[in-house]
mmCIF file of C-alpha atoms and ligand atoms in Angstrom:
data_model
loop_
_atom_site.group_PDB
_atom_site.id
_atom_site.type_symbol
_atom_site.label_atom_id
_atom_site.label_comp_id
_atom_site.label_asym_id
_atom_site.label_seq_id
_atom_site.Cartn_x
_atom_site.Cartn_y
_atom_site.Cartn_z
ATOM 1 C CA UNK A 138 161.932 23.243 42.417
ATOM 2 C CA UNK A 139 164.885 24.845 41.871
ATOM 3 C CA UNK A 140 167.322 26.321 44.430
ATOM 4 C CA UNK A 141 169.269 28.332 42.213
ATOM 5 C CA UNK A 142 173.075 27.620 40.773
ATOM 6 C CA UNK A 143 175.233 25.973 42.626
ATOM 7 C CA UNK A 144 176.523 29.425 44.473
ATOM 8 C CA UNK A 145 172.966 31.274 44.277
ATOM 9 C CA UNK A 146 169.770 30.875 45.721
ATOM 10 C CA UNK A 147 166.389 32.857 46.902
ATOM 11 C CA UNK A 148 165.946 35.262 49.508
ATOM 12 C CA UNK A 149 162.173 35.584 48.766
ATOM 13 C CA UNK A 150 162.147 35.750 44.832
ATOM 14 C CA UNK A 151 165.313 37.340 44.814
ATOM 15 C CA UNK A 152 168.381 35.548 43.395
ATOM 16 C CA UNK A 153 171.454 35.651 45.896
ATOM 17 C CA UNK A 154 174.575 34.587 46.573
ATOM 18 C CA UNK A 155 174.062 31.279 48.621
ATOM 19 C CA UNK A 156 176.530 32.999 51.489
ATOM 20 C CA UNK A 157 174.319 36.072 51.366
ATOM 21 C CA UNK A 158 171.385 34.860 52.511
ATOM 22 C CA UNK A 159 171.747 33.718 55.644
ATOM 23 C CA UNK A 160 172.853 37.247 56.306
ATOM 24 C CA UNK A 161 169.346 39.009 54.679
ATOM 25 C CA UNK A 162 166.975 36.198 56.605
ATOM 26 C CA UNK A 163 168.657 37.251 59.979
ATOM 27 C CA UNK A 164 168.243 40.790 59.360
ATOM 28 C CA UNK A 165 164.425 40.068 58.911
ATOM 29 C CA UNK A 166 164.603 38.131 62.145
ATOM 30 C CA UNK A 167 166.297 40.786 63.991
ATOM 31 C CA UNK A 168 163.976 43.558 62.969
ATOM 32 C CA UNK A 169 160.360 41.395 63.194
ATOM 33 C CA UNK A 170 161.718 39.984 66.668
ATOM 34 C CA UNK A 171 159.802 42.020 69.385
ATOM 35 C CA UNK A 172 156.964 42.479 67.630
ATOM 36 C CA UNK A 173 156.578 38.870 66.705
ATOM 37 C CA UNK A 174 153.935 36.938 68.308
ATOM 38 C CA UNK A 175 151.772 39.761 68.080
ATOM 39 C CA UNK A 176 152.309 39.774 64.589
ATOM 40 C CA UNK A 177 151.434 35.960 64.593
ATOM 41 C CA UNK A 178 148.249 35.929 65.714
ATOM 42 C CA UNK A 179 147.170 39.157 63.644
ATOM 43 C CA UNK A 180 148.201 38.217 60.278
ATOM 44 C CA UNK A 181 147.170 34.593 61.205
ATOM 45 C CA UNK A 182 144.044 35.431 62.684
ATOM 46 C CA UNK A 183 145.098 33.544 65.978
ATOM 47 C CA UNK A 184 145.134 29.753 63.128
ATOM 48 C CA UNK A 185 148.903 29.693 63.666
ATOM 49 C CA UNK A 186 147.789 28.353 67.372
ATOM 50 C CA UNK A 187 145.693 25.777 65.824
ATOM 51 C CA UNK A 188 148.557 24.506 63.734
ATOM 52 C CA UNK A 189 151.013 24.233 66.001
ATOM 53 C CA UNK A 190 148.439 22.656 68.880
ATOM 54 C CA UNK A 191 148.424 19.724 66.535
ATOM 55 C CA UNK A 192 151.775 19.767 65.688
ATOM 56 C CA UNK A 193 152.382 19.058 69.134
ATOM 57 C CA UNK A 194 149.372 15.991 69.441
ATOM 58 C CA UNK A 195 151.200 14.750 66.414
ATOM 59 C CA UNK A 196 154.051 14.342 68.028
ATOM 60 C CA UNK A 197 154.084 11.601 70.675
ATOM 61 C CA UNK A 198 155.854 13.566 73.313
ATOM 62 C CA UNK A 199 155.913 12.127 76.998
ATOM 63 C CA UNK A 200 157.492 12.326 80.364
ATOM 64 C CA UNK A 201 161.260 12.056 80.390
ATOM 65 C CA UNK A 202 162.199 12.519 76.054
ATOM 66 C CA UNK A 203 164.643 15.083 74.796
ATOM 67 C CA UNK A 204 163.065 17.716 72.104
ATOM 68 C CA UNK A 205 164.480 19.726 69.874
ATOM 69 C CA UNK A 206 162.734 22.910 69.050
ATOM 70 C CA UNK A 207 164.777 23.656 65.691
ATOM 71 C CA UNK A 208 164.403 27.329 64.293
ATOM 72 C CA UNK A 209 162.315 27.352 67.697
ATOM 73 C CA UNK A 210 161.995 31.505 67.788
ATOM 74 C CA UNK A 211 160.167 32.864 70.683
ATOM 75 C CA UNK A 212 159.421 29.397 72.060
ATOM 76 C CA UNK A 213 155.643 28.611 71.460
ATOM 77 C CA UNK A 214 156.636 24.999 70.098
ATOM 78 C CA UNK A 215 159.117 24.366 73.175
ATOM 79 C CA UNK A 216 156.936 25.783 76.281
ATOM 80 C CA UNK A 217 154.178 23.255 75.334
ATOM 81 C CA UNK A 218 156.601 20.531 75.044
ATOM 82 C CA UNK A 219 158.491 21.467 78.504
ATOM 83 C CA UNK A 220 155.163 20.700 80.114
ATOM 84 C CA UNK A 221 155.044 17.288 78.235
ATOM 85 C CA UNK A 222 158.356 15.829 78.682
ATOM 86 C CA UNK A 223 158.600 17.104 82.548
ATOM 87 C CA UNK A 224 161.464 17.116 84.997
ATOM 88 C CA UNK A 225 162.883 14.018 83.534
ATOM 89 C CA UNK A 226 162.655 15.541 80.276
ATOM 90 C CA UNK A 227 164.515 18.184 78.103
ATOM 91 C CA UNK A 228 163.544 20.806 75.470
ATOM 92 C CA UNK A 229 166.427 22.212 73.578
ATOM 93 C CA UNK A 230 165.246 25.529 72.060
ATOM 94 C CA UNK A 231 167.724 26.131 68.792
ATOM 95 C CA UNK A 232 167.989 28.937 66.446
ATOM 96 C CA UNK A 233 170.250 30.823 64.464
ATOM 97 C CA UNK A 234 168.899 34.122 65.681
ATOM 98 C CA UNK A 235 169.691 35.863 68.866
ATOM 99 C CA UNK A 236 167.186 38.135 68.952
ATOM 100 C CA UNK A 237 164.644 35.647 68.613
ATOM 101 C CA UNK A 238 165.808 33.300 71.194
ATOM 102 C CA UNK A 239 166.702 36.721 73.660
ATOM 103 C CA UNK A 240 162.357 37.402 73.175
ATOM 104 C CA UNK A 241 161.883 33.285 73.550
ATOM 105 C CA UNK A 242 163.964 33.192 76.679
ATOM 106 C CA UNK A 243 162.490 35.921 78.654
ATOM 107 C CA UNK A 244 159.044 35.346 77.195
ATOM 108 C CA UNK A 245 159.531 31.394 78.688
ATOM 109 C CA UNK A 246 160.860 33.064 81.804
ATOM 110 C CA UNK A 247 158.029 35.359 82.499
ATOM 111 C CA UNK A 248 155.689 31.995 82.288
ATOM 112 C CA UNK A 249 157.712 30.305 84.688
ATOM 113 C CA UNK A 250 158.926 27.858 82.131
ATOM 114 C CA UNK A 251 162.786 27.047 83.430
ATOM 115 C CA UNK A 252 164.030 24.303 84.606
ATOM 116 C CA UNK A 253 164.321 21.536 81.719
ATOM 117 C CA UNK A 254 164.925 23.746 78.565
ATOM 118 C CA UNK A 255 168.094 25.147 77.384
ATOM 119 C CA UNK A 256 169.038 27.666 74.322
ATOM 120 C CA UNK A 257 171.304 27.069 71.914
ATOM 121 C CA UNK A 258 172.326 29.126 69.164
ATOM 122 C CA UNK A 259 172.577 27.317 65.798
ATOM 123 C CA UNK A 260 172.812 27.261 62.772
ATOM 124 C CA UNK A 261 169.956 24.074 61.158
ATOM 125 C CA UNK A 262 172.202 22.803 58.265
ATOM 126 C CA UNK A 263 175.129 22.286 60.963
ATOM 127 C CA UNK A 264 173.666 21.172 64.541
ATOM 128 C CA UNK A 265 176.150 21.221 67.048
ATOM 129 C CA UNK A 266 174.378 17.675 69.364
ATOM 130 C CA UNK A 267 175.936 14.496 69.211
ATOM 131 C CA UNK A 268 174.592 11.823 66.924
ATOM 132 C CA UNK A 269 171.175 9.839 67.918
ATOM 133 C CA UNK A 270 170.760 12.439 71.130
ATOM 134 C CA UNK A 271 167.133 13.586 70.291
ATOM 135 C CA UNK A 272 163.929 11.659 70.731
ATOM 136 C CA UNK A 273 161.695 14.227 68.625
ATOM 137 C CA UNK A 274 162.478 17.237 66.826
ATOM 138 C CA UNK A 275 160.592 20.193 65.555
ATOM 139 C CA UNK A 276 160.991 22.802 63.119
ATOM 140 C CA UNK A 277 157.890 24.993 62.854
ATOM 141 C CA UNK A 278 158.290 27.709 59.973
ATOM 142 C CA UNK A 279 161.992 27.610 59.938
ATOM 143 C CA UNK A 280 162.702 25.210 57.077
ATOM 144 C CA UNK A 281 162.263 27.918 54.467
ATOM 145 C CA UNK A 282 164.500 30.387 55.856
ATOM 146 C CA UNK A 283 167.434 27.630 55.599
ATOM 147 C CA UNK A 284 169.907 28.323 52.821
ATOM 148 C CA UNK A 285 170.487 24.249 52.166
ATOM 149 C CA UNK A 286 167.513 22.642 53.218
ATOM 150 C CA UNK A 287 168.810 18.810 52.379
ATOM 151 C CA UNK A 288 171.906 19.550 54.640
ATOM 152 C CA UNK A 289 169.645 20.583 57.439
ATOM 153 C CA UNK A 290 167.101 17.761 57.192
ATOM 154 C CA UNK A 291 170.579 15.223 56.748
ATOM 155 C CA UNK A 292 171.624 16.858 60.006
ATOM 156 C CA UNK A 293 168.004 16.296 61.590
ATOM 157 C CA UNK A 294 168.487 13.089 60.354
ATOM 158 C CA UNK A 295 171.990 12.442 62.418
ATOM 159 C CA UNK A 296 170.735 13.889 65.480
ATOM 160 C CA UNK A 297 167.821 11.971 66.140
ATOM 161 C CA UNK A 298 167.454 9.140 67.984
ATOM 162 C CA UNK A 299 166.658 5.598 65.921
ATOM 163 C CA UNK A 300 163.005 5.781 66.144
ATOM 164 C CA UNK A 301 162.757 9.255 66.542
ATOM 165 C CA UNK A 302 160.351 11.323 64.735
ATOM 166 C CA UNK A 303 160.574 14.459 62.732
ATOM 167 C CA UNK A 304 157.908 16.825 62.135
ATOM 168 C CA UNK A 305 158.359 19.864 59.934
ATOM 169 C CA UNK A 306 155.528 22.462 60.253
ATOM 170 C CA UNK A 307 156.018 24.603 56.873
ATOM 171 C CA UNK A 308 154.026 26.687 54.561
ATOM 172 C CA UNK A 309 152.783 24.784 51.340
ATOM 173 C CA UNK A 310 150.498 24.783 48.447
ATOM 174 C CA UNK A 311 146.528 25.060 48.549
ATOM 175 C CA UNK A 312 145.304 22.948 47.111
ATOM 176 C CA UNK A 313 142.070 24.369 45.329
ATOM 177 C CA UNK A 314 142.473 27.104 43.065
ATOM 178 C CA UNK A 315 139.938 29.880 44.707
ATOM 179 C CA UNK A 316 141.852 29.639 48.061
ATOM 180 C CA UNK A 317 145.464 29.860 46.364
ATOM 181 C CA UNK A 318 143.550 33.670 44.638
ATOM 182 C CA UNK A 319 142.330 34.457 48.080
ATOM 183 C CA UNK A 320 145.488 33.525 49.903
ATOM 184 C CA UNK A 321 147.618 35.853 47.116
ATOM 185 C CA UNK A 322 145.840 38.460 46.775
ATOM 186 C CA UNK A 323 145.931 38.466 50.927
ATOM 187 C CA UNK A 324 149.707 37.866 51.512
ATOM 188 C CA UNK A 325 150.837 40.216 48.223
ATOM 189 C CA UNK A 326 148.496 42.708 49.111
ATOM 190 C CA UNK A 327 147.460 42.831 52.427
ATOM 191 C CA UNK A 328 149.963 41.263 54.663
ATOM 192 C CA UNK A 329 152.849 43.646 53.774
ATOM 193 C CA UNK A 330 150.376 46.909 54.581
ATOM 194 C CA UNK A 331 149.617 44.866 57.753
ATOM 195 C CA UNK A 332 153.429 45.027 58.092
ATOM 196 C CA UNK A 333 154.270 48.413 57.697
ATOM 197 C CA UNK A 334 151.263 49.769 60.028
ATOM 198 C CA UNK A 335 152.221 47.620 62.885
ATOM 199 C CA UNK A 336 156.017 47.009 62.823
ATOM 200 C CA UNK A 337 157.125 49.774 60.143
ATOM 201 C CA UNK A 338 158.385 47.011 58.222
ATOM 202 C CA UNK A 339 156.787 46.481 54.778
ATOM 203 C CA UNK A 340 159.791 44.130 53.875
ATOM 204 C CA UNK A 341 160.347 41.502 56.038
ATOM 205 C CA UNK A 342 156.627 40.922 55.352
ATOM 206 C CA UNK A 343 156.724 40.857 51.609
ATOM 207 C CA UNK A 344 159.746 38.415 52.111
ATOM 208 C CA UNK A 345 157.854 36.336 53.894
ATOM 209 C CA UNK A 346 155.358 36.124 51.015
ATOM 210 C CA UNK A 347 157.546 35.381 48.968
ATOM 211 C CA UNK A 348 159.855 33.307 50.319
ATOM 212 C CA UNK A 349 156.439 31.040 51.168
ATOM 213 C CA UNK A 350 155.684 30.817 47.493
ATOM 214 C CA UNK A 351 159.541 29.374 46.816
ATOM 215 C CA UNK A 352 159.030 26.641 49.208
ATOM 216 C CA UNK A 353 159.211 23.328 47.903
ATOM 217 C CA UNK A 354 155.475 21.739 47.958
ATOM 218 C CA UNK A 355 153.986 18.716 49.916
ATOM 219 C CA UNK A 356 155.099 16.345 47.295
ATOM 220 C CA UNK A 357 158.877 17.687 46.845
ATOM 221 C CA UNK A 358 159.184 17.838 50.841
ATOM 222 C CA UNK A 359 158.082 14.740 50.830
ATOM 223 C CA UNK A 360 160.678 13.332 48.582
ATOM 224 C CA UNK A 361 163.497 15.533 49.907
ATOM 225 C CA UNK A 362 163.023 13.775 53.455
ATOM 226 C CA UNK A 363 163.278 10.230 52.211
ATOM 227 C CA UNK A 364 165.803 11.201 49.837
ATOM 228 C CA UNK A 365 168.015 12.380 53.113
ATOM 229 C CA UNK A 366 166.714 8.516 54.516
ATOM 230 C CA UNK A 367 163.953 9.530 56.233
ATOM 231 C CA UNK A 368 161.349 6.515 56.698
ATOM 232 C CA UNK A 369 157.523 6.428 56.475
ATOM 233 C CA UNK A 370 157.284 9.679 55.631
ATOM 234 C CA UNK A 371 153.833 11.444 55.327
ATOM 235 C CA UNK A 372 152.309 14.924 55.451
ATOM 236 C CA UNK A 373 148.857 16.002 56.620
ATOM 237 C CA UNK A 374 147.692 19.546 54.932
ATOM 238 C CA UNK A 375 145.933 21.871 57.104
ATOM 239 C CA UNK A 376 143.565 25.209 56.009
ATOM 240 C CA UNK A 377 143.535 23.515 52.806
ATOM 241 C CA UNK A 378 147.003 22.817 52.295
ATOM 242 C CA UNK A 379 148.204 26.678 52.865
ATOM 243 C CA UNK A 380 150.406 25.144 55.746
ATOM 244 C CA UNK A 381 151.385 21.212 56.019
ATOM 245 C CA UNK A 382 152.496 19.053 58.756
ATOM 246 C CA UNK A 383 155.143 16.615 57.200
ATOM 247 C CA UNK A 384 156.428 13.707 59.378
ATOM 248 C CA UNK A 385 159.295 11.252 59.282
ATOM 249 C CA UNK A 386 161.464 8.678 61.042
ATOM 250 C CA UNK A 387 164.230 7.406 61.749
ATOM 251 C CA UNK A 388 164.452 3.956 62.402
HETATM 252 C C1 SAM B 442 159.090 32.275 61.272
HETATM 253 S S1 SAM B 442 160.186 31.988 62.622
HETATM 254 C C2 SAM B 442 159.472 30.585 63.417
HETATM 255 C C3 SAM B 442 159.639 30.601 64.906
HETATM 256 C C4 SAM B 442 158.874 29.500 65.661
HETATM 257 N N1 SAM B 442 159.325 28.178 65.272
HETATM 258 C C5 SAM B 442 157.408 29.610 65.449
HETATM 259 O O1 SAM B 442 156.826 28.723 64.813
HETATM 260 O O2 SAM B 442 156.803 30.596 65.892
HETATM 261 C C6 SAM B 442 161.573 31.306 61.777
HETATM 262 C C7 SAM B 442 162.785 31.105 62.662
HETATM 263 O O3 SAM B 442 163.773 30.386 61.927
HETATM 264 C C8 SAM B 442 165.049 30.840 62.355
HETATM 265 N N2 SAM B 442 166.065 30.430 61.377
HETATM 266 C C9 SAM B 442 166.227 30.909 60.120
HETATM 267 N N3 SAM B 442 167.245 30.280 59.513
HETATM 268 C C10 SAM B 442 167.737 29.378 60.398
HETATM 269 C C11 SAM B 442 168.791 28.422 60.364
HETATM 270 N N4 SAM B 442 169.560 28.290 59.268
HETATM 271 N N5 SAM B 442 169.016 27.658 61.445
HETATM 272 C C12 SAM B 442 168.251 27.806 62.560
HETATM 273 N N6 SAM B 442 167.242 28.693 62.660
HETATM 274 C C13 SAM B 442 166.977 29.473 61.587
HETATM 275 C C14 SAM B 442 164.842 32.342 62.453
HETATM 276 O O4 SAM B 442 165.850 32.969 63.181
HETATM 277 C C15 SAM B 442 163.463 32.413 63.096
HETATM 278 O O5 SAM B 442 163.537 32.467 64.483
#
């Protein structure tokens, strides 16, 4: 699929300058921040729970490991694993957004959910951890958002541990015809008038529509992680392939 020119790429299914869009995707992040979980479950009807609940059995994670919660948001992804991994453990929540990880923090706070994770603000296709420091790493609908997806999963890559495992929770491509109409006409339709009734933001929803329909597919994810040297590399498509669980490692 392609990304654009060299110095362009998509914001949605607009063409932008490829310095631009980091810009546009944070100002959708800023404005959707507060009102995001609630948001979640209503235009997911609660499923997004379901997803990332396996996600988390997928990935392997036990007393005493270091996570990285990549594009980790408000935190659902990394107060799970904090439970997992334990005193021993650690759970690095990172995103480029401050707003997002200002709601994640205080929303881990209220649950009592402090001592073994910290917050880092970063940017995916430049992590700021030493090389082979992680043990798993997660990025749960934040791959799409990123401007140069191979240079983030290369910098996945470097950070994890050898025989670490990556697991990218993204929105993909049904797979049967009837529930690719159904899911259109619901996310070009419906989802932005969700949008605008509950946050007063019609745009940030059509974005995300859109910006779910230029994401490459399971197949081309596939082939961009072992491209970037990931090993035994697999996906597993959930609500019939609408979102995917794609998994790697490093060995
Ligand atoms: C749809 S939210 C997902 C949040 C959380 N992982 C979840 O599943 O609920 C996408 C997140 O990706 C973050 N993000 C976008 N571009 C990023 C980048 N280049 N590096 C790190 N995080 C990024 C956004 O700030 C936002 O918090």
């Amino acid at each position: 699929m392609s990304q654009g020119t060299e110095k362009s790429t998509h914001f949605g299914y607009k063409t932008v300058e490829a310095d631009q869009k980091a810009d546009m995707v944070a100002g959708v992040f800023h404005s959707v921040a507060a009102k995001y979980d609630i948001m979640n479950d209503v235009m997911s009807f609660g499923i997004h729970r379901m997803w990332k609940r396996f996600t988390i059995e997928s990935s392997g994670a036990r007393p005493g490991m270091k996570v990285l919660d990549l594009a980790g948001g408000t935190g659902d992804l990394t107060a799970k694993f904090s439970h997992l991994v334990g005193d021993r453990g650690q759970v690095t929540l990172a995103d480029i957004n401050d707003s997002m990880l200002k709601v994640g923090r205080e929303k881990l706070r209220d649950k009592g959910i402090v001592g073994n994770v910290n917050y880092v603000q970063a940017n995916a296709e430049a992590l700021p951890f030493p090389d082979n420091h992680f043990d798993i790493i997660t990025i749960a609908f934040g791959l799409r958002n990123v401007t140069d997806k191979d240079a983030a999963i290369r910098s996945m890559l470097r950070v994890l541990k050898p025989g670490g495992k990556l697991l990218i929770l993204e929105f993909s491509k049904p797979k049967h015809d009837l529930m690719r109409k159904i899911y259109d006409l619901y996310s070009f339709k419906i989802m932005p008038k969700m949008g605008a009734l509950i946050t007063q933001d019609a745009d940030s929803y059509a974005y995300l529509a859109e910006s779910i329909r230029m994401h490459p597919d399971q197949e081309t994810l596939k082939g961009m992680m072992v491209e970037a040297g990931f090993e035994q590399v697999d996906y597993t498509n959930m609500t019939d392939g609408i979102v995917a669980l794609h998994k790697g490692y490093k060995f």
